[in-house]
Coordinates of N, CA, C and O and ligand atoms in Angstrom, one line a residue:
X3 N 1.0 -0.8 0.0 CA -0.2 0.0 -0.1 C 1.0 1.2 -0.2 O 1.8 1.1 0.9
X4 N 0.7 2.2 -0.8 CA 1.4 3.5 -1.1 C 0.9 4.2 -0.2 O -0.4 4.4 0.5
X5 N 1.9 5.1 0.5 CA 1.7 6.3 1.7 C 2.5 7.4 1.7 O 3.0 7.7 1.0
X6 N 1.1 8.4 2.2 CA 1.5 9.9 1.6 C 1.3 10.5 3.5 O 0.3 10.1 3.8
X7 N 2.2 11.5 3.3 CA 2.1 12.1 4.7 C 2.8 13.7 4.0 O 3.8 14.3 3.4
X8 N 1.8 14.6 4.2 CA 1.5 15.9 3.9 C 2.1 17.0 5.2 O 1.5 16.6 6.1
X9 N 3.0 17.7 5.2 CA 3.3 18.4 6.3 C 3.3 19.9 5.8 O 3.5 20.6 4.6
X10 N 2.8 20.6 7.4 CA 3.0 22.5 6.6 C 4.0 22.6 8.3 O 4.4 21.9 8.8
X11 N 3.5 24.2 8.6 CA 4.2 24.5 9.7 C 3.5 23.5 11.0 O 4.5 23.0 11.8
X12 N 2.3 24.3 11.0 CA 1.3 23.8 12.1 C 0.6 22.7 12.2 O 0.1 22.5 13.4
X13 N 0.0 22.0 11.4 CA -0.1 21.2 11.2 C -1.7 21.3 11.8 O -2.6 20.3 12.3
X14 N -2.1 22.6 11.4 CA -3.3 22.7 11.7 C -4.5 23.0 10.6 O -5.8 23.2 10.8
X15 N -3.7 23.9 9.6 CA -4.3 24.5 8.9 C -4.8 23.5 7.4 O -5.3 23.0 6.6
X16 N -3.3 23.7 6.4 CA -2.1 23.5 5.3 C -2.5 22.0 5.3 O -3.5 20.9 4.3
X17 N -2.0 21.3 6.1 CA -1.7 19.8 5.6 C -2.6 19.1 5.9 O -3.0 17.1 5.5
X18 N -3.3 19.5 7.2 CA -4.8 18.1 7.4 C -5.5 18.6 6.8 O -6.6 17.7 6.2
X19 N -5.9 19.9 5.2 CA -6.6 19.6 4.9 C -6.3 18.9 3.5 O -7.1 18.5 2.8
X20 N -5.1 19.3 3.5 CA -4.2 17.9 2.3 C -5.0 16.8 2.5 O -5.3 16.0 1.3
X21 N -4.3 16.2 3.4 CA -4.9 14.8 4.1 C -6.1 14.4 3.9 O -6.4 13.9 3.3
X22 N -6.9 15.4 4.8 CA -8.7 15.4 4.0 C -9.4 15.3 2.5 O -9.6 14.9 1.9
X23 N -8.6 16.4 2.2 CA -8.8 16.5 0.7 C -8.4 15.2 -0.5 O -9.1 14.3 -1.0
X24 N -7.2 15.0 -0.1 CA -6.3 14.1 -0.9 C -7.2 12.2 -0.1 O -7.2 11.3 -0.9
X25 N -7.8 11.9 0.5 CA -8.3 11.5 1.4 C -9.7 10.8 0.6 O -9.4 9.2 0.0
X26 N -10.0 11.7 0.8 CA -11.3 11.5 -0.4 C -11.0 11.4 -2.2 O -11.7 10.3 -2.7
X27 N -10.6 12.1 -2.5 CA -9.9 12.3 -4.1 C -9.4 10.8 -4.3 O -10.0 10.1 -5.4
X28 N -8.6 9.6 -3.5 CA -7.8 8.1 -3.5 C -9.0 7.5 -3.5 O -9.0 6.8 -4.1
X29 N -10.3 7.4 -3.0 CA -11.0 6.9 -2.3 C -11.7 7.1 -3.2 O -12.4 6.0 -3.8
X30 N -12.0 8.2 -4.3 CA -12.8 8.0 -5.2 C -12.5 7.4 -6.5 O -12.8 6.7 -7.3
X31 N -11.0 7.7 -6.8 CA -10.3 6.8 -7.8 C -10.2 5.5 -8.1 O -9.8 4.3 -8.6
X32 N -10.5 4.9 -6.7 CA -10.4 3.8 -5.9 C -9.1 3.2 -5.3 O -8.6 2.1 -5.6
X33 N -8.3 3.9 -4.6 CA -7.4 3.6 -4.3 C -7.6 3.2 -2.6 O -8.5 4.2 -1.9
X34 N -6.5 2.6 -2.4 CA -6.2 2.7 -0.5 C -5.0 2.1 -0.6 O -3.7 1.9 0.3
X35 N -4.8 3.8 0.3 CA -3.8 4.6 0.9 C -3.3 4.7 1.7 O -4.7 5.4 2.3
X36 N -2.5 4.5 2.2 CA -2.2 5.2 3.7 C -2.1 6.7 3.6 O -1.0 7.2 3.7
X37 N -3.0 7.7 4.4 CA -2.7 9.2 4.6 C -2.2 10.1 5.8 O -3.3 9.0 6.5
X38 N -1.8 10.6 5.9 CA -1.6 11.1 7.4 C -1.2 12.6 7.3 O -0.6 13.1 5.6
X39 N -1.1 13.6 8.2 CA -0.4 14.6 8.3 C 0.4 15.1 8.9 O 0.4 14.8 10.3
X40 N 1.8 15.8 9.2 CA 2.1 16.7 10.9 C 2.5 17.7 9.7 O 2.5 18.7 8.8
X41 N 3.2 18.8 11.1 CA 3.6 19.5 11.5 C 5.3 19.8 11.5 O 5.9 19.1 12.4
X42 N 6.1 20.5 11.3 CA 7.2 20.6 11.2 C 7.9 21.5 12.7 O 8.5 21.4 13.1
X43 N 6.8 22.0 12.9 CA 7.1 22.7 14.4 C 5.9 22.0 14.8 O 4.9 21.5 14.9
X44 N 6.0 22.1 16.5 CA 5.0 21.4 17.5 C 4.3 22.5 18.5 O 3.4 21.8 18.9
X45 N 3.6 23.5 17.9 CA 3.3 24.8 18.5 C 2.2 24.1 19.0 O 1.3 24.6 20.1
X46 N 1.1 23.4 17.7 CA -0.2 23.0 18.1 C -0.5 21.3 18.5 O -1.6 21.0 18.1
X47 N 0.7 21.0 18.6 CA 0.7 19.5 19.5 C -0.6 18.8 19.8 O -0.7 19.7 20.9
X48 N -1.5 18.1 18.8 CA -2.5 17.2 20.6 C -3.6 18.0 19.8 O -4.5 17.7 20.4
X49 N -3.9 19.6 19.4 CA -4.9 20.0 19.0 C -5.9 19.3 17.7 O -5.0 19.4 17.1
X50 N -7.2 19.8 17.7 CA -8.2 19.3 16.5 C -7.7 20.6 15.1 O -6.9 21.6 15.5
X51 N -7.7 20.2 13.9 CA -7.2 21.4 13.1 C -8.3 22.4 13.5 O -9.2 23.0 14.0
X52 N -7.8 23.4 12.5 CA -8.1 25.1 13.0 C -9.7 24.6 12.2 O -10.1 24.6 11.2
X53 N -10.9 25.4 13.0 CA -12.2 25.6 12.7 C -12.2 26.2 11.3 O -13.3 25.4 10.9
X54 N -11.7 27.0 11.2 CA -11.8 27.6 9.9 C -11.3 26.7 8.8 O -12.4 26.6 8.3
X55 N -10.9 25.5 8.8 CA -10.0 24.8 8.0 C -11.4 24.2 8.0 O -11.5 23.2 6.9
X56 N -11.6 23.4 8.6 CA -13.0 22.9 8.8 C -13.9 22.5 8.6 O -14.3 22.4 7.8
X57 N -14.3 24.7 8.8 CA -15.4 24.6 8.4 C -15.8 24.9 6.7 O -16.6 24.5 6.2
X58 N -14.6 25.3 5.7 CA -14.3 25.9 4.7 C -14.6 24.1 4.4 O -14.9 24.6 3.1
X59 N -13.6 23.2 4.7 CA -13.3 21.7 3.8 C -14.6 21.3 4.3 O -14.6 20.2 3.2
X60 N -15.8 20.8 5.4 CA -16.5 21.1 5.1 C -18.2 21.3 4.3 O -18.5 20.3 3.9
X61 N -17.9 21.9 4.2 CA -18.7 22.8 2.6 C -17.7 22.1 1.7 O -19.1 22.5 1.0
X62 N -17.5 21.3 0.9 CA -16.6 20.9 0.4 C -17.0 19.1 0.3 O -16.6 18.3 -0.9
X63 N -17.4 18.9 1.4 CA -18.1 17.5 1.2 C -16.2 17.2 2.5 O -17.1 15.7 2.8
X64 N -15.2 17.6 2.9 CA -14.4 16.9 3.5 C -14.1 16.4 4.9 O -15.1 17.4 5.4
X65 N -13.6 15.6 5.2 CA -14.2 14.8 7.0 C -12.9 15.1 7.3 O -11.8 14.8 6.6
X66 N -12.8 15.6 8.5 CA -11.2 15.7 9.4 C -11.3 15.1 10.7 O -10.8 15.2 11.2
X67 N -12.4 14.6 10.9 CA -12.4 13.3 12.2 C -11.6 12.8 12.3 O -11.3 11.8 11.3
X68 N -11.0 13.1 13.5 CA -9.7 11.9 14.4 C -8.5 12.8 13.5 O -7.2 12.0 14.2
X69 N -8.4 13.7 12.8 CA -7.2 14.6 13.0 C -6.4 15.5 13.8 O -7.5 16.2 14.7
X70 N -5.4 15.0 14.8 CA -5.0 15.5 15.6 C -3.3 15.9 15.5 O -2.9 15.9 14.4
X71 N -2.9 17.6 16.1 CA -1.5 18.3 15.0 C -0.4 16.8 15.9 O -0.9 16.8 17.3
X72 N 0.2 16.7 15.6 CA 1.1 16.7 15.7 C 2.7 16.8 15.0 O 2.5 17.6 13.8
X73 N 4.6 16.5 15.1 CA 5.3 17.6 14.7 C 5.8 15.9 13.6 O 5.7 15.3 14.5
X74 N 6.6 16.4 13.0 CA 7.4 14.8 12.0 C 8.0 14.6 13.2 O 9.0 15.4 13.7
X75 N 8.2 13.0 13.3 CA 9.5 12.3 13.4 C 10.5 11.7 12.4 O 10.1 11.5 11.2
X76 N 11.4 10.9 12.9 CA 12.3 10.4 12.3 C 12.1 9.3 11.2 O 11.7 9.0 10.1
X77 N 10.7 8.4 12.6 CA 10.5 7.3 11.6 C 8.7 7.5 10.3 O 8.8 6.8 9.9
X78 N 8.8 8.8 10.7 CA 7.6 9.7 9.2 C 8.9 8.7 8.1 O 8.2 8.8 6.6
X79 N 9.7 9.9 7.9 CA 11.1 10.0 6.7 C 11.2 8.3 6.2 O 11.1 8.0 5.2
X80 N 11.1 7.4 7.6 CA 11.0 5.8 7.2 C 9.6 5.1 6.0 O 9.1 4.3 5.7
X81 N 8.7 5.6 7.1 CA 7.3 5.3 7.0 C 6.9 5.2 5.9 O 5.8 4.9 5.3
X82 N 6.8 6.4 5.8 CA 5.9 6.8 4.3 C 6.7 7.0 2.9 O 8.4 7.6 2.7
X83 N 6.3 6.6 2.0 CA 6.7 7.1 0.5 C 6.3 8.9 -0.3 O 7.3 8.8 -0.6
X84 N 6.3 8.9 -0.3 CA 5.8 10.0 -0.4 C 5.4 11.3 0.6 O 4.8 11.4 1.7
X85 N 6.2 12.5 0.5 CA 6.6 13.6 1.2 C 6.4 14.8 0.9 O 7.1 15.3 0.6
X86 N 4.9 15.0 1.3 CA 4.5 16.2 0.6 C 4.4 17.9 1.4 O 4.0 17.7 1.9
X87 N 5.3 18.7 1.0 CA 5.8 20.2 1.5 C 4.5 20.8 0.9 O 4.5 21.3 0.2
X88 N 4.3 22.0 1.7 CA 3.1 22.8 1.7 C 3.8 24.2 1.2 O 3.0 24.5 -0.1
X89 N 5.0 24.2 1.5 CA 5.6 25.5 1.2 C 7.3 24.8 1.0 O 7.8 24.3 1.2
X90 N 7.7 26.7 0.6 CA 9.2 25.7 0.4 C 10.1 26.6 1.9 O 11.0 25.4 2.1
X91 N 9.7 26.2 2.5 CA 10.2 26.9 3.9 C 9.7 25.4 4.5 O 11.0 25.1 5.3
X92 N 8.6 25.1 4.6 CA 8.5 23.5 5.4 C 9.4 22.5 4.5 O 9.9 21.5 4.7
X93 N 9.5 22.9 3.0 CA 10.4 21.9 2.1 C 11.9 21.7 2.7 O 12.5 20.7 3.0
X94 N 12.6 22.9 2.7 CA 13.9 23.4 3.5 C 13.6 22.3 4.6 O 14.8 22.0 5.0
X95 N 12.6 23.2 6.0 CA 13.2 22.5 7.3 C 12.7 20.6 7.3 O 13.5 20.7 8.0
X96 N 12.1 20.1 6.0 CA 12.2 18.7 5.6 C 13.7 18.0 5.5 O 14.1 17.2 5.8
X97 N 14.0 19.1 4.8 CA 15.5 18.3 3.9 C 16.6 17.8 4.9 O 16.9 17.5 4.9
X98 N 16.6 19.0 6.0 CA 17.4 19.1 6.9 C 17.4 18.2 8.1 O 18.0 18.2 8.5
X99 N 16.1 17.9 7.9 CA 15.6 16.8 9.2 C 15.6 15.9 8.6 O 15.6 14.6 10.0
X100 N 15.6 15.2 7.7 CA 15.9 13.8 6.6 C 17.2 13.4 6.4 O 18.0 14.0 5.8
X101 N 16.9 12.4 6.6 CA 18.6 11.7 6.7 C 18.8 11.0 5.1 O 17.3 11.2 4.5
X102 N 19.7 12.1 4.4 CA 20.0 11.8 3.2 C 19.5 11.0 2.2 O 19.3 11.6 1.0
X103 N 20.2 9.7 2.7 CA 19.1 8.7 1.1 C 17.7 8.7 0.5 O 17.2 8.4 0.5
X104 N 17.2 9.4 2.3 CA 15.9 9.7 2.5 C 15.6 10.7 1.9 O 13.7 10.4 1.1
X105 N 15.8 11.4 1.2 CA 15.6 13.5 0.7 C 14.7 12.9 -0.6 O 13.9 13.6 -0.8
X106 N 15.2 11.6 -1.3 CA 14.0 11.8 -2.7 C 12.6 11.9 -2.5 O 12.0 12.3 -3.5
X107 N 12.1 11.1 -1.6 CA 11.5 11.2 -0.6 C 9.9 12.4 -0.7 O 8.7 12.7 -0.7
X108 N 11.0 13.5 -1.0 CA 10.4 14.6 -0.1 C 9.5 15.5 -1.4 O 11.3 16.1 -2.6
X109 N 9.1 16.3 -2.0 CA 8.4 17.0 -2.9 C 7.6 18.6 -2.5 O 6.9 17.8 -1.5
X110 N 7.4 19.1 -2.9 CA 6.8 20.1 -2.9 C 5.2 20.3 -3.2 O 5.1 19.8 -4.2
X111 N 4.4 19.8 -2.9 CA 3.1 19.5 -3.4 C 2.9 19.7 -4.6 O 2.1 19.5 -5.4
X112 N 2.4 21.2 -4.9 CA 2.1 22.4 -5.7 C 3.4 21.4 -7.3 O 2.7 21.8 -8.1
X113 N 4.1 21.0 -6.9 CA 4.8 20.0 -8.5 C 3.7 19.5 -9.3 O 4.1 19.4 -10.3
X114 N 2.8 18.8 -8.1 CA 2.5 18.0 -8.4 C 1.0 18.0 -9.3 O 0.0 18.2 -9.8
X115 N 0.9 19.6 -8.9 CA -0.5 20.5 -9.4 C -1.1 20.5 -11.6 O -0.4 20.6 -11.9
X116 N -2.4 20.3 -11.5 CA -3.0 20.3 -13.2 C -2.7 21.6 -13.0 O -2.8 22.2 -14.4
X117 N -3.4 22.4 -12.0 CA -3.8 23.9 -12.6 C -2.7 25.1 -12.3 O -2.5 25.8 -13.4
X118 N -2.6 25.3 -11.0 CA -2.0 26.5 -10.4 C -0.6 26.3 -11.4 O 0.5 26.0 -11.3
X119 N -0.8 27.5 -11.0 CA 1.0 28.1 -11.4 C 1.9 28.6 -10.3 O 3.3 28.8 -10.3
X120 N 1.3 28.1 -8.9 CA 1.9 29.2 -8.0 C 2.4 27.6 -7.6 O 2.3 26.3 -7.8
X121 N 4.1 27.4 -6.6 CA 4.1 26.5 -6.1 C 4.2 25.9 -4.2 O 5.6 25.1 -4.0
X122 N 3.5 27.3 -4.5 CA 4.0 26.9 -2.6 C 2.1 27.7 -2.4 O 1.4 27.8 -3.3
X123 N 1.3 26.6 -1.3 CA -0.3 26.9 -0.5 C 0.4 27.9 0.3 O 0.9 27.7 1.7
X124 N 0.0 29.2 0.3 CA 0.2 30.1 1.2 C -1.0 29.9 2.6 O -1.8 29.2 2.8
X125 N 0.2 30.7 3.6 CA -0.4 30.4 5.1 C -1.6 30.6 5.7 O -1.6 31.9 5.2
X126 N -2.6 30.2 5.8 CA -4.1 31.0 5.5 C -4.3 31.5 7.2 O -4.9 32.2 7.2
X127 N -3.5 30.9 7.8 CA -3.3 31.1 9.5 C -3.9 33.0 10.3 O -4.8 32.9 11.0
X128 N -3.1 33.2 9.1 CA -3.4 34.8 9.6 C -4.2 36.1 8.9 O -3.9 36.5 9.3
X129 N -4.4 35.0 8.6 CA -5.9 35.7 6.8 C -6.9 36.0 7.2 O -7.6 35.4 7.8
X130 N -7.5 36.2 6.3 CA -9.4 36.2 6.4 C -10.0 34.8 6.2 O -8.5 33.7 5.5
X131 N -11.2 34.4 5.7 CA -11.8 33.4 5.1 C -11.5 33.0 4.2 O -11.5 31.8 4.0
X132 N -11.3 33.8 3.1 CA -10.8 33.5 1.2 C -9.6 33.0 1.3 O -10.0 31.7 0.9
X133 N -8.5 32.7 2.3 CA -7.8 31.9 2.6 C -8.1 30.8 2.3 O -6.9 29.2 1.5
X134 N -8.7 29.9 3.6 CA -9.2 29.2 3.2 C -9.6 28.7 2.1 O -9.6 27.3 1.7
X135 N -10.3 28.9 1.7 CA -10.9 28.8 0.2 C -10.4 29.0 -1.2 O -10.1 27.3 -1.6
X136 N -8.7 29.4 -0.9 CA -7.8 29.0 -1.3 C -6.5 28.5 -1.6 O -6.7 27.2 -2.5
X137 N -6.8 28.2 0.0 CA -6.3 26.8 0.2 C -6.9 25.7 -0.8 O -6.1 24.7 -0.8
X138 N -8.0 25.1 -0.2 CA -8.7 24.4 -0.8 C -8.0 24.2 -2.4 O -8.4 23.0 -3.0
X139 N -8.7 25.4 -3.1 CA -8.6 25.3 -4.5 C -7.5 24.5 -4.8 O -7.0 23.5 -5.4
X140 N -6.4 24.8 -4.4 CA -4.8 24.8 -4.4 C -4.6 23.1 -4.7 O -4.1 22.3 -4.7
X141 N -5.1 22.7 -3.3 CA -4.7 21.2 -2.5 C -5.6 20.5 -3.4 O -5.8 19.2 -4.0
X142 N -6.9 20.9 -3.9 CA -7.3 19.8 -5.0 C -7.1 19.6 -6.5 O -6.8 18.9 -6.7
X143 N -6.3 21.0 -6.6 CA -5.7 20.5 -7.7 C -4.6 19.8 -8.1 O -4.1 18.7 -8.4
X144 N -3.8 19.8 -6.8 CA -2.3 19.4 -6.4 C -2.7 17.6 -6.5 O -1.9 16.6 -6.7
X145 N -3.9 17.4 -5.2 CA -4.1 16.5 -5.5 C -4.6 15.2 -6.5 O -4.1 14.7 -7.3
X146 N -4.9 16.1 -7.7 CA -5.7 15.5 -8.8 C -4.8 15.3 -9.7 O -4.2 13.8 -10.0
X147 N -3.4 16.1 -9.4 CA -2.1 15.9 -10.3 C -1.1 14.6 -9.5 O -0.8 13.6 -10.7
X148 N -0.9 14.6 -8.4 CA -1.1 13.6 -7.6 C -1.3 12.4 -7.8 O -0.3 11.0 -8.4
X149 N -2.2 12.0 -7.9 CA -3.2 10.5 -8.5 C -3.2 10.2 -9.5 O -2.3 9.1 -10.3
X150 N -3.2 11.5 -11.2 CA -2.9 11.1 -12.2 C -1.4 10.6 -12.4 O -0.9 9.4 -13.0
X151 N -0.3 11.2 -11.7 CA 1.1 10.3 -11.1 C 1.6 9.6 -11.2 O 2.6 8.8 -11.7
X152 N 0.3 8.7 -10.7 CA 1.1 7.3 -10.3 C 0.5 6.4 -11.1 O 0.8 5.6 -10.8
X153 N 0.1 7.1 -11.8 CA -0.7 5.7 -13.4 C 0.3 5.0 -14.1 O 1.1 5.9 -14.2
Ligands
4NP205 P1 0.1 25.5 8.7 O1 -0.3 27.2 9.7 O2 1.4 25.9 8.6 O3 -1.1 25.9 7.5 O4 -0.7 24.5 10.5 C1 0.1 27.8 10.6 C2 -0.5 27.4 12.0 C3 -1.0 28.0 13.3 C4 0.4 28.5 12.7 C5 1.6 29.0 11.9 C6 0.7 28.5 10.4 N1 1.1 29.4 13.5 O5 2.4 30.1 14.2 O6 0.4 29.1 15.0

């Protein structure tokens, strides 16, 4: 079974959204993958996703149940096949933490996007509620592209 880990800074906004969207799309495409998310930081460890992410995502039918913020660990680099960073800062932090031989597992998530010309999912935490819908648009397009790339 292929496995996917989505990573942002706090693991309360972008990567939980990516986890929910990718799980949904993978299931629709008939795949049974292991999918999870984590943060490069531990500030929100033990907390559920941001309620603004949950609200925006649930409007589009995504399920955030059971998600709890956690910091990425060394074990994750061994355990997951694909490690997908939401922005370049997350990507650089992951490269620094990861054993060198496992670095090829790490990608910028939006590099898989079928639509967006952006290469980062902007952090919505300090912005307005439109930011959460923009995050969803970007994540939906990148999830589609990632699934297509597996064929
Ligand atoms: P995320 O957003 O990385 O998409 O989960 C953030 C959440 C919290 C903070 C920063 C970004 N924070 O600084 O607490």
